[in-house]
């Protein structure tokens, strides 16, 4: 095995359930109150979720995006993306069965 890559974090939230999401949101709020977080944009969140759906994002780009997004934006974009995906599948199935 080669040398391992080391990364330093102040906090790591493990899990994406209600508790993990609540912890991530609260940590982001506290960091913003203390002036430690750059503002995020909804477009950056859309880009992050789109790359996650495709699964081909470089690690450096992913970490850069992840450090600058609002967790609520990511949840909203993820829900909208999932809904559009399901609606697309329903439309495709309707089109195929209708022929």
mmCIF file of N, CA, C and O in Angstrom:
data_model
loop_
_atom_site.group_PDB
_atom_site.id
_atom_site.type_symbol
_atom_site.label_atom_id
_atom_site.label_comp_id
_atom_site.label_asym_id
_atom_site.label_seq_id
_atom_site.Cartn_x
_atom_site.Cartn_y
_atom_site.Cartn_z
ATOM 1 N N UNK A 1 0.838 -1.196 0.000
ATOM 2 C CA UNK A 1 0.000 0.000 0.000
ATOM 3 C C UNK A 1 0.875 1.249 0.000
ATOM 4 O O UNK A 1 1.902 1.291 0.662
ATOM 5 N N UNK A 2 0.411 2.251 -0.721
ATOM 6 C CA UNK A 2 1.155 3.495 -0.793
ATOM 7 C C UNK A 2 0.798 4.414 0.361
ATOM 8 O O UNK A 2 0.042 4.056 1.271
ATOM 9 N N UNK A 3 1.347 5.631 0.335
ATOM 10 C CA UNK A 3 1.030 6.584 1.395
ATOM 11 C C UNK A 3 -0.437 6.983 1.349
ATOM 12 O O UNK A 3 -1.049 7.032 0.289
ATOM 13 N N UNK A 4 -0.976 7.241 2.509
ATOM 14 C CA UNK A 4 -2.386 7.620 2.607
ATOM 15 C C UNK A 4 -2.545 9.122 2.558
ATOM 16 O O UNK A 4 -1.685 9.855 3.037
ATOM 17 N N UNK A 5 -3.639 9.544 2.036
ATOM 18 C CA UNK A 5 -3.959 10.965 1.975
ATOM 19 C C UNK A 5 -4.625 11.362 3.290
ATOM 20 O O UNK A 5 -5.472 10.640 3.809
ATOM 21 N N UNK A 6 -4.217 12.480 3.835
ATOM 22 C CA UNK A 6 -4.787 12.944 5.096
ATOM 23 C C UNK A 6 -5.579 14.222 4.856
ATOM 24 O O UNK A 6 -5.172 15.079 4.080
ATOM 25 N N UNK A 7 -6.730 14.325 5.499
ATOM 26 C CA UNK A 7 -7.555 15.528 5.413
ATOM 27 C C UNK A 7 -7.954 15.914 6.825
ATOM 28 O O UNK A 7 -8.257 15.046 7.645
ATOM 29 N N UNK A 8 -7.951 17.203 7.102
ATOM 30 C CA UNK A 8 -8.332 17.682 8.425
ATOM 31 C C UNK A 8 -9.714 18.309 8.378
ATOM 32 O O UNK A 8 -10.023 19.081 7.475
ATOM 33 N N UNK A 9 -10.529 17.967 9.360
ATOM 34 C CA UNK A 9 -11.878 18.519 9.485
ATOM 35 C C UNK A 9 -12.115 18.905 10.933
ATOM 36 O O UNK A 9 -11.592 18.268 11.853
ATOM 37 N N UNK A 10 -12.923 19.927 11.137
ATOM 38 C CA UNK A 10 -13.337 20.275 12.493
ATOM 39 C C UNK A 10 -14.464 19.362 12.940
ATOM 40 O O UNK A 10 -14.546 18.963 14.092
ATOM 41 N N UNK A 11 -15.356 19.035 12.007
ATOM 42 C CA UNK A 11 -16.517 18.203 12.314
ATOM 43 C C UNK A 11 -16.780 17.279 11.141
ATOM 44 O O UNK A 11 -16.638 17.676 9.989
ATOM 45 N N UNK A 12 -17.184 16.052 11.446
ATOM 46 C CA UNK A 12 -17.614 15.113 10.417
ATOM 47 C C UNK A 12 -18.989 14.598 10.824
ATOM 48 O O UNK A 12 -19.162 14.081 11.927
ATOM 49 N N UNK A 13 -19.965 14.781 9.941
ATOM 50 C CA UNK A 13 -21.316 14.271 10.187
ATOM 51 C C UNK A 13 -21.445 12.965 9.429
ATOM 52 O O UNK A 13 -21.296 12.923 8.210
ATOM 53 N N UNK A 14 -21.721 11.897 10.163
ATOM 54 C CA UNK A 14 -21.863 10.577 9.553
ATOM 55 C C UNK A 14 -23.343 10.234 9.527
ATOM 56 O O UNK A 14 -24.002 10.210 10.552
ATOM 57 N N UNK A 15 -23.853 9.991 8.340
ATOM 58 C CA UNK A 15 -25.262 9.634 8.194
ATOM 59 C C UNK A 15 -26.053 10.756 7.557
ATOM 60 O O UNK A 15 -25.780 11.931 7.778
ATOM 61 N N UNK A 16 -27.027 10.369 6.750
ATOM 62 C CA UNK A 16 -27.850 11.347 6.041
ATOM 63 C C UNK A 16 -29.300 11.265 6.475
ATOM 64 O O UNK A 16 -30.184 11.735 5.779
ATOM 65 N N UNK A 17 -29.547 10.661 7.625
ATOM 66 C CA UNK A 17 -30.905 10.594 8.138
ATOM 67 C C UNK A 17 -31.291 11.904 8.798
ATOM 68 O O UNK A 17 -30.582 12.913 8.692
ATOM 69 N N UNK A 18 -32.409 11.908 9.491
ATOM 70 C CA UNK A 18 -32.879 13.135 10.135
ATOM 71 C C UNK A 18 -31.867 13.724 11.123
ATOM 72 O O UNK A 18 -31.671 14.938 11.156
ATOM 73 N N UNK A 19 -31.213 12.892 11.886
ATOM 74 C CA UNK A 19 -30.246 13.404 12.867
ATOM 75 C C UNK A 19 -29.008 13.987 12.181
ATOM 76 O O UNK A 19 -28.533 15.064 12.552
ATOM 77 N N UNK A 20 -28.476 13.293 11.178
ATOM 78 C CA UNK A 20 -27.312 13.794 10.464
ATOM 79 C C UNK A 20 -27.608 15.071 9.713
ATOM 80 O O UNK A 20 -26.813 16.015 9.711
ATOM 81 N N UNK A 21 -28.778 15.127 9.086
ATOM 82 C CA UNK A 21 -29.169 16.330 8.359
ATOM 83 C C UNK A 21 -29.353 17.501 9.315
ATOM 84 O O UNK A 21 -28.882 18.613 9.051
ATOM 85 N N UNK A 22 -30.002 17.260 10.444
ATOM 86 C CA UNK A 22 -30.197 18.317 11.439
ATOM 87 C C UNK A 22 -28.865 18.820 11.971
ATOM 88 O O UNK A 22 -28.662 20.027 12.137
ATOM 89 N N UNK A 23 -27.948 17.899 12.232
ATOM 90 C CA UNK A 23 -26.628 18.295 12.729
ATOM 91 C C UNK A 23 -25.873 19.118 11.690
ATOM 92 O O UNK A 23 -25.269 20.144 12.018
ATOM 93 N N UNK A 24 -25.930 18.703 10.431
ATOM 94 C CA UNK A 24 -25.229 19.438 9.377
ATOM 95 C C UNK A 24 -25.804 20.837 9.195
ATOM 96 O O UNK A 24 -25.065 21.817 9.050
ATOM 97 N N UNK A 25 -27.115 20.935 9.232
ATOM 98 C CA UNK A 25 -27.757 22.245 9.074
ATOM 99 C C UNK A 25 -27.391 23.162 10.230
ATOM 100 O O UNK A 25 -27.040 24.330 10.034
ATOM 101 N N UNK A 26 -27.441 22.640 11.450
ATOM 102 C CA UNK A 26 -27.134 23.469 12.615
ATOM 103 C C UNK A 26 -25.660 23.892 12.613
ATOM 104 O O UNK A 26 -25.342 25.042 12.946
ATOM 105 N N UNK A 27 -24.773 23.000 12.255
ATOM 106 C CA UNK A 27 -23.352 23.352 12.179
ATOM 107 C C UNK A 27 -23.113 24.437 11.136
ATOM 108 O O UNK A 27 -22.326 25.349 11.349
ATOM 109 N N UNK A 28 -23.795 24.344 10.018
ATOM 110 C CA UNK A 28 -23.667 25.364 8.977
ATOM 111 C C UNK A 28 -24.178 26.708 9.491
ATOM 112 O O UNK A 28 -23.573 27.755 9.248
ATOM 113 N N UNK A 29 -25.296 26.703 10.230
ATOM 114 C CA UNK A 29 -25.843 27.937 10.799
ATOM 115 C C UNK A 29 -24.872 28.558 11.803
ATOM 116 O O UNK A 29 -24.641 29.773 11.793
ATOM 117 N N UNK A 30 -24.312 27.730 12.681
ATOM 118 C CA UNK A 30 -23.370 28.236 13.673
ATOM 119 C C UNK A 30 -22.122 28.802 13.019
ATOM 120 O O UNK A 30 -21.604 29.840 13.436
ATOM 121 N N UNK A 31 -21.641 28.137 11.988
ATOM 122 C CA UNK A 31 -20.456 28.634 11.293
ATOM 123 C C UNK A 31 -20.756 29.970 10.615
ATOM 124 O O UNK A 31 -19.933 30.882 10.635
ATOM 125 N N UNK A 32 -21.954 30.094 10.026
ATOM 126 C CA UNK A 32 -22.324 31.344 9.369
ATOM 127 C C UNK A 32 -22.449 32.480 10.384
ATOM 128 O O UNK A 32 -22.059 33.614 10.113
ATOM 129 N N UNK A 33 -22.987 32.178 11.568
ATOM 130 C CA UNK A 33 -23.118 33.191 12.616
ATOM 131 C C UNK A 33 -21.753 33.694 13.073
ATOM 132 O O UNK A 33 -21.603 34.850 13.455
ATOM 133 N N UNK A 34 -20.757 32.826 13.029
ATOM 134 C CA UNK A 34 -19.406 33.193 13.457
ATOM 135 C C UNK A 34 -18.544 33.676 12.303
ATOM 136 O O UNK A 34 -17.339 33.862 12.467
ATOM 137 N N UNK A 35 -19.130 33.832 11.138
ATOM 138 C CA UNK A 35 -18.403 34.350 9.985
ATOM 139 C C UNK A 35 -17.365 33.408 9.420
ATOM 140 O O UNK A 35 -16.375 33.843 8.847
ATOM 141 N N UNK A 36 -17.576 32.111 9.547
ATOM 142 C CA UNK A 36 -16.573 31.154 9.089
ATOM 143 C C UNK A 36 -16.947 30.445 7.799
ATOM 144 O O UNK A 36 -16.232 29.581 7.344
ATOM 145 N N UNK A 37 -18.082 30.798 7.223
ATOM 146 C CA UNK A 37 -18.526 30.101 6.023
ATOM 147 C C UNK A 37 -18.809 31.107 4.923
ATOM 148 O O UNK A 37 -19.465 32.114 5.151
ATOM 149 N N UNK A 38 -18.324 30.808 3.737
ATOM 150 C CA UNK A 38 -18.626 31.663 2.587
ATOM 151 C C UNK A 38 -20.076 31.447 2.172
ATOM 152 O O UNK A 38 -20.643 30.373 2.394
ATOM 153 N N UNK A 39 -20.664 32.462 1.596
ATOM 154 C CA UNK A 39 -22.044 32.332 1.154
ATOM 155 C C UNK A 39 -22.116 31.321 0.020
ATOM 156 O O UNK A 39 -21.173 31.138 -0.740
ATOM 157 N N UNK A 40 -23.243 30.671 -0.076
ATOM 158 C CA UNK A 40 -23.419 29.654 -1.102
ATOM 159 C C UNK A 40 -24.487 30.097 -2.087
ATOM 160 O O UNK A 40 -25.287 30.968 -1.797
ATOM 161 N N UNK A 41 -24.480 29.483 -3.247
ATOM 162 C CA UNK A 41 -25.491 29.804 -4.246
ATOM 163 C C UNK A 41 -26.290 28.556 -4.572
ATOM 164 O O UNK A 41 -25.807 27.426 -4.440
ATOM 165 N N UNK A 42 -27.507 28.794 -5.011
ATOM 166 C CA UNK A 42 -28.378 27.683 -5.382
ATOM 167 C C UNK A 42 -27.821 26.971 -6.613
ATOM 168 O O UNK A 42 -27.902 25.754 -6.726
ATOM 169 N N UNK A 43 -27.227 27.731 -7.520
ATOM 170 C CA UNK A 43 -26.652 27.142 -8.735
ATOM 171 C C UNK A 43 -25.514 26.177 -8.395
ATOM 172 O O UNK A 43 -25.391 25.115 -9.004
ATOM 173 N N UNK A 44 -24.700 26.513 -7.415
ATOM 174 C CA UNK A 44 -23.619 25.605 -6.992
ATOM 175 C C UNK A 44 -24.202 24.314 -6.430
ATOM 176 O O UNK A 44 -23.673 23.228 -6.668
ATOM 177 N N UNK A 45 -25.320 24.424 -5.716
ATOM 178 C CA UNK A 45 -25.978 23.228 -5.181
ATOM 179 C C UNK A 45 -26.535 22.364 -6.309
ATOM 180 O O UNK A 45 -26.450 21.135 -6.250
ATOM 181 N N UNK A 46 -27.102 22.998 -7.327
ATOM 182 C CA UNK A 46 -27.606 22.256 -8.482
ATOM 183 C C UNK A 46 -26.459 21.498 -9.144
ATOM 184 O O UNK A 46 -26.588 20.315 -9.483
ATOM 185 N N UNK A 47 -25.335 22.171 -9.307
ATOM 186 C CA UNK A 47 -24.158 21.544 -9.929
ATOM 187 C C UNK A 47 -23.662 20.363 -9.089
ATOM 188 O O UNK A 47 -23.362 19.297 -9.625
ATOM 189 N N UNK A 48 -23.617 20.541 -7.773
ATOM 190 C CA UNK A 48 -23.154 19.471 -6.884
ATOM 191 C C UNK A 48 -24.048 18.241 -6.988
ATOM 192 O O UNK A 48 -23.570 17.116 -7.123
ATOM 193 N N UNK A 49 -25.359 18.452 -6.948
ATOM 194 C CA UNK A 49 -26.292 17.321 -7.011
ATOM 195 C C UNK A 49 -26.255 16.664 -8.393
ATOM 196 O O UNK A 49 -26.292 15.433 -8.503
ATOM 197 N N UNK A 50 -26.141 17.463 -9.454
ATOM 198 C CA UNK A 50 -26.071 16.895 -10.802
ATOM 199 C C UNK A 50 -24.842 16.011 -10.951
ATOM 200 O O UNK A 50 -24.922 14.897 -11.492
ATOM 201 N N UNK A 51 -23.693 16.480 -10.474
ATOM 202 C CA UNK A 51 -22.486 15.662 -10.532
ATOM 203 C C UNK A 51 -22.639 14.406 -9.678
ATOM 204 O O UNK A 51 -22.133 13.342 -10.029
ATOM 205 N N UNK A 52 -23.349 14.509 -8.553
ATOM 206 C CA UNK A 52 -23.547 13.344 -7.693
ATOM 207 C C UNK A 52 -24.415 12.295 -8.370
ATOM 208 O O UNK A 52 -24.175 11.102 -8.234
ATOM 209 N N UNK A 53 -25.437 12.753 -9.094
ATOM 210 C CA UNK A 53 -26.269 11.800 -9.830
ATOM 211 C C UNK A 53 -25.446 11.062 -10.885
ATOM 212 O O UNK A 53 -25.627 9.880 -11.091
ATOM 213 N N UNK A 54 -24.552 11.779 -11.549
ATOM 214 C CA UNK A 54 -23.725 11.163 -12.586
ATOM 215 C C UNK A 54 -22.575 10.358 -12.001
ATOM 216 O O UNK A 54 -22.133 9.387 -12.579
ATOM 217 N N UNK A 55 -22.046 10.798 -10.861
ATOM 218 C CA UNK A 55 -20.976 10.074 -10.182
ATOM 219 C C UNK A 55 -19.615 10.196 -10.839
ATOM 220 O O UNK A 55 -18.771 9.311 -10.681
ATOM 221 N N UNK A 56 -19.362 11.311 -11.554
ATOM 222 C CA UNK A 56 -18.079 11.440 -12.249
ATOM 223 C C UNK A 56 -17.348 12.725 -11.869
ATOM 224 O O UNK A 56 -16.578 13.250 -12.644
ATOM 225 N N UNK A 57 -17.554 13.221 -10.687
ATOM 226 C CA UNK A 57 -16.928 14.475 -10.251
ATOM 227 C C UNK A 57 -15.540 14.187 -9.693
ATOM 228 O O UNK A 57 -15.331 13.200 -8.981
ATOM 229 N N UNK A 58 -14.584 15.043 -9.994
ATOM 230 C CA UNK A 58 -13.247 14.884 -9.417
ATOM 231 C C UNK A 58 -13.310 15.167 -7.917
ATOM 232 O O UNK A 58 -14.150 15.932 -7.447
ATOM 233 N N UNK A 59 -12.425 14.571 -7.190
ATOM 234 C CA UNK A 59 -12.450 14.707 -5.735
ATOM 235 C C UNK A 59 -12.212 16.155 -5.288
ATOM 236 O O UNK A 59 -12.882 16.661 -4.404
ATOM 237 N N UNK A 60 -11.260 16.815 -5.909
ATOM 238 C CA UNK A 60 -10.955 18.204 -5.533
ATOM 239 C C UNK A 60 -12.143 19.116 -5.822
ATOM 240 O O UNK A 60 -12.492 19.970 -5.015
ATOM 241 N N UNK A 61 -12.773 18.928 -6.978
ATOM 242 C CA UNK A 61 -13.943 19.736 -7.321
ATOM 243 C C UNK A 61 -15.102 19.463 -6.391
ATOM 244 O O UNK A 61 -15.834 20.377 -5.984
ATOM 245 N N UNK A 62 -15.291 18.202 -6.026
ATOM 246 C CA UNK A 62 -16.367 17.829 -5.111
ATOM 247 C C UNK A 62 -16.163 18.465 -3.736
ATOM 248 O O UNK A 62 -17.086 19.030 -3.161
ATOM 249 N N UNK A 63 -14.953 18.388 -3.225
ATOM 250 C CA UNK A 63 -14.673 18.962 -1.904
ATOM 251 C C UNK A 63 -14.823 20.481 -1.917
ATOM 252 O O UNK A 63 -15.317 21.066 -0.951
ATOM 253 N N UNK A 64 -14.432 21.113 -3.010
ATOM 254 C CA UNK A 64 -14.594 22.556 -3.142
ATOM 255 C C UNK A 64 -16.077 22.935 -3.141
ATOM 256 O O UNK A 64 -16.497 23.858 -2.452
ATOM 257 N N UNK A 65 -16.872 22.214 -3.932
ATOM 258 C CA UNK A 65 -18.312 22.489 -3.963
ATOM 259 C C UNK A 65 -18.960 22.212 -2.616
ATOM 260 O O UNK A 65 -19.798 22.979 -2.148
ATOM 261 N N UNK A 66 -18.596 21.103 -2.000
ATOM 262 C CA UNK A 66 -19.210 20.703 -0.739
ATOM 263 C C UNK A 66 -18.952 21.717 0.367
ATOM 264 O O UNK A 66 -19.806 21.954 1.215
ATOM 265 N N UNK A 67 -17.801 22.351 0.331
ATOM 266 C CA UNK A 67 -17.467 23.334 1.355
ATOM 267 C C UNK A 67 -18.250 24.632 1.189
ATOM 268 O O UNK A 67 -18.342 25.421 2.120
ATOM 269 N N UNK A 68 -18.846 24.829 0.018
ATOM 270 C CA UNK A 68 -19.483 26.109 -0.265
ATOM 271 C C UNK A 68 -20.977 26.020 -0.551
ATOM 272 O O UNK A 68 -21.535 26.924 -1.154
ATOM 273 N N UNK A 69 -21.641 24.944 -0.149
ATOM 274 C CA UNK A 69 -23.071 24.824 -0.416
ATOM 275 C C UNK A 69 -23.886 24.909 0.866
ATOM 276 O O UNK A 69 -23.396 24.631 1.954
ATOM 277 N N UNK A 70 -25.135 25.270 0.695
ATOM 278 C CA UNK A 70 -26.096 25.305 1.790
ATOM 279 C C UNK A 70 -26.789 23.941 1.835
ATOM 280 O O UNK A 70 -27.340 23.503 0.821
ATOM 281 N N UNK A 71 -26.805 23.258 2.980
ATOM 282 C CA UNK A 71 -27.431 21.933 3.049
ATOM 283 C C UNK A 71 -28.901 21.933 2.634
ATOM 284 O O UNK A 71 -29.372 20.981 2.023
ATOM 285 N N UNK A 72 -29.613 23.006 2.935
ATOM 286 C CA UNK A 72 -31.025 23.062 2.537
ATOM 287 C C UNK A 72 -31.157 23.145 1.018
ATOM 288 O O UNK A 72 -32.093 22.585 0.446
ATOM 289 N N UNK A 73 -30.234 23.825 0.358
ATOM 290 C CA UNK A 73 -30.254 23.874 -1.098
ATOM 291 C C UNK A 73 -30.024 22.477 -1.671
ATOM 292 O O UNK A 73 -30.675 22.081 -2.635
ATOM 293 N N UNK A 74 -29.094 21.748 -1.083
ATOM 294 C CA UNK A 74 -28.787 20.399 -1.563
ATOM 295 C C UNK A 74 -30.004 19.490 -1.403
ATOM 296 O O UNK A 74 -30.348 18.733 -2.314
ATOM 297 N N UNK A 75 -30.689 19.579 -0.269
ATOM 298 C CA UNK A 75 -31.892 18.765 -0.047
ATOM 299 C C UNK A 75 -32.963 19.135 -1.070
ATOM 300 O O UNK A 75 -33.585 18.260 -1.684
ATOM 301 N N UNK A 76 -33.198 20.437 -1.263
ATOM 302 C CA UNK A 76 -34.223 20.875 -2.208
ATOM 303 C C UNK A 76 -33.897 20.415 -3.631
ATOM 304 O O UNK A 76 -34.761 19.892 -4.335
ATOM 305 N N UNK A 77 -32.657 20.599 -4.050
ATOM 306 C CA UNK A 77 -32.257 20.208 -5.405
ATOM 307 C C UNK A 77 -32.327 18.686 -5.554
ATOM 308 O O UNK A 77 -32.752 18.178 -6.596
ATOM 309 N N UNK A 78 -31.930 17.955 -4.527
ATOM 310 C CA UNK A 78 -32.016 16.498 -4.575
ATOM 311 C C UNK A 78 -33.449 16.013 -4.720
ATOM 312 O O UNK A 78 -33.736 15.106 -5.507
ATOM 313 N N UNK A 79 -34.362 16.622 -3.971
ATOM 314 C CA UNK A 79 -35.773 16.242 -4.079
ATOM 315 C C UNK A 79 -36.328 16.581 -5.460
ATOM 316 O O UNK A 79 -37.048 15.778 -6.071
ATOM 317 N N UNK A 80 -36.013 17.761 -5.947
ATOM 318 C CA UNK A 80 -36.488 18.160 -7.280
ATOM 319 C C UNK A 80 -35.892 17.252 -8.352
ATOM 320 O O UNK A 80 -36.605 16.795 -9.257
ATOM 321 N N UNK A 81 -34.603 16.967 -8.248
ATOM 322 C CA UNK A 81 -33.958 16.069 -9.211
ATOM 323 C C UNK A 81 -34.553 14.669 -9.184
ATOM 324 O O UNK A 81 -34.795 14.063 -10.227
ATOM 325 N N UNK A 82 -34.793 14.143 -7.985
ATOM 326 C CA UNK A 82 -35.421 12.826 -7.863
ATOM 327 C C UNK A 82 -36.818 12.803 -8.448
ATOM 328 O O UNK A 82 -37.203 11.851 -9.143
ATOM 329 N N UNK A 83 -37.578 13.867 -8.193
ATOM 330 C CA UNK A 83 -38.938 13.966 -8.739
ATOM 331 C C UNK A 83 -38.907 14.026 -10.264
ATOM 332 O O UNK A 83 -39.682 13.336 -10.933
ATOM 333 N N UNK A 84 -38.010 14.823 -10.819
ATOM 334 C CA UNK A 84 -37.889 14.901 -12.283
ATOM 335 C C UNK A 84 -37.470 13.564 -12.881
ATOM 336 O O UNK A 84 -37.956 13.167 -13.943
ATOM 337 N N UNK A 85 -36.593 12.851 -12.202
ATOM 338 C CA UNK A 85 -36.161 11.539 -12.672
ATOM 339 C C UNK A 85 -37.332 10.561 -12.702
ATOM 340 O O UNK A 85 -37.543 9.852 -13.684
ATOM 341 N N UNK A 86 -38.114 10.523 -11.617
ATOM 342 C CA UNK A 86 -39.272 9.622 -11.552
ATOM 343 C C UNK A 86 -40.307 9.998 -12.605
ATOM 344 O O UNK A 86 -40.851 9.128 -13.295
ATOM 345 N N UNK A 87 -40.579 11.303 -12.758
ATOM 346 C CA UNK A 87 -41.529 11.731 -13.780
ATOM 347 C C UNK A 87 -41.035 11.374 -15.179
ATOM 348 O O UNK A 87 -41.837 10.994 -16.044
ATOM 349 N N UNK A 88 -39.743 11.487 -15.406
ATOM 350 C CA UNK A 88 -39.175 11.084 -16.692
ATOM 351 C C UNK A 88 -39.358 9.595 -16.952
ATOM 352 O O UNK A 88 -39.698 9.185 -18.070
ATOM 353 N N UNK A 89 -39.152 8.776 -15.919
ATOM 354 C CA UNK A 89 -39.351 7.332 -16.074
ATOM 355 C C UNK A 89 -40.816 6.997 -16.341
ATOM 356 O O UNK A 89 -41.128 6.136 -17.163
ATOM 357 N N UNK A 90 -41.713 7.689 -15.648
ATOM 358 C CA UNK A 90 -43.143 7.467 -15.876
ATOM 359 C C UNK A 90 -43.510 7.872 -17.303
ATOM 360 O O UNK A 90 -44.252 7.154 -17.997
ATOM 361 N N UNK A 91 -43.002 9.017 -17.748
ATOM 362 C CA UNK A 91 -43.266 9.446 -19.122
ATOM 363 C C UNK A 91 -42.720 8.465 -20.145
ATOM 364 O O UNK A 91 -43.388 8.156 -21.141
ATOM 365 N N UNK A 92 -41.520 7.961 -19.914
ATOM 366 C CA UNK A 92 -40.913 6.983 -20.818
ATOM 367 C C UNK A 92 -41.742 5.698 -20.858
ATOM 368 O O UNK A 92 -42.014 5.156 -21.936
ATOM 369 N N UNK A 93 -42.147 5.215 -19.674
ATOM 370 C CA UNK A 93 -42.953 3.985 -19.622
ATOM 371 C C UNK A 93 -44.289 4.197 -20.319
ATOM 372 O O UNK A 93 -44.763 3.316 -21.050
ATOM 373 N N UNK A 94 -44.915 5.341 -20.137
ATOM 374 C CA UNK A 94 -46.191 5.648 -20.782
ATOM 375 C C UNK A 94 -46.012 5.684 -22.297
ATOM 376 O O UNK A 94 -46.845 5.162 -23.046
ATOM 377 N N UNK A 95 -44.921 6.289 -22.740
ATOM 378 C CA UNK A 95 -44.654 6.381 -24.177
ATOM 379 C C UNK A 95 -44.408 5.004 -24.781
ATOM 380 O O UNK A 95 -44.911 4.687 -25.866
ATOM 381 N N UNK A 96 -43.642 4.142 -24.087
ATOM 382 C CA UNK A 96 -43.338 2.811 -24.604
ATOM 383 C C UNK A 96 -44.585 1.935 -24.627
ATOM 384 O O UNK A 96 -44.851 1.229 -25.604
ATOM 385 N N UNK A 97 -45.380 1.975 -23.582
ATOM 386 C CA UNK A 97 -46.586 1.145 -23.493
ATOM 387 C C UNK A 97 -47.644 1.652 -24.481
ATOM 388 O O UNK A 97 -48.398 0.855 -25.048
ATOM 389 N N UNK A 98 -47.672 2.947 -24.724
ATOM 390 C CA UNK A 98 -48.668 3.521 -25.631
ATOM 391 C C UNK A 98 -48.441 3.183 -27.080
ATOM 392 O O UNK A 98 -49.337 3.308 -27.908
ATOM 393 N N UNK A 99 -47.236 2.732 -27.444
ATOM 394 C CA UNK A 99 -46.956 2.427 -28.863
ATOM 395 C C UNK A 99 -47.509 1.130 -29.247
ATOM 396 O O UNK A 99 -47.569 0.130 -29.141
#
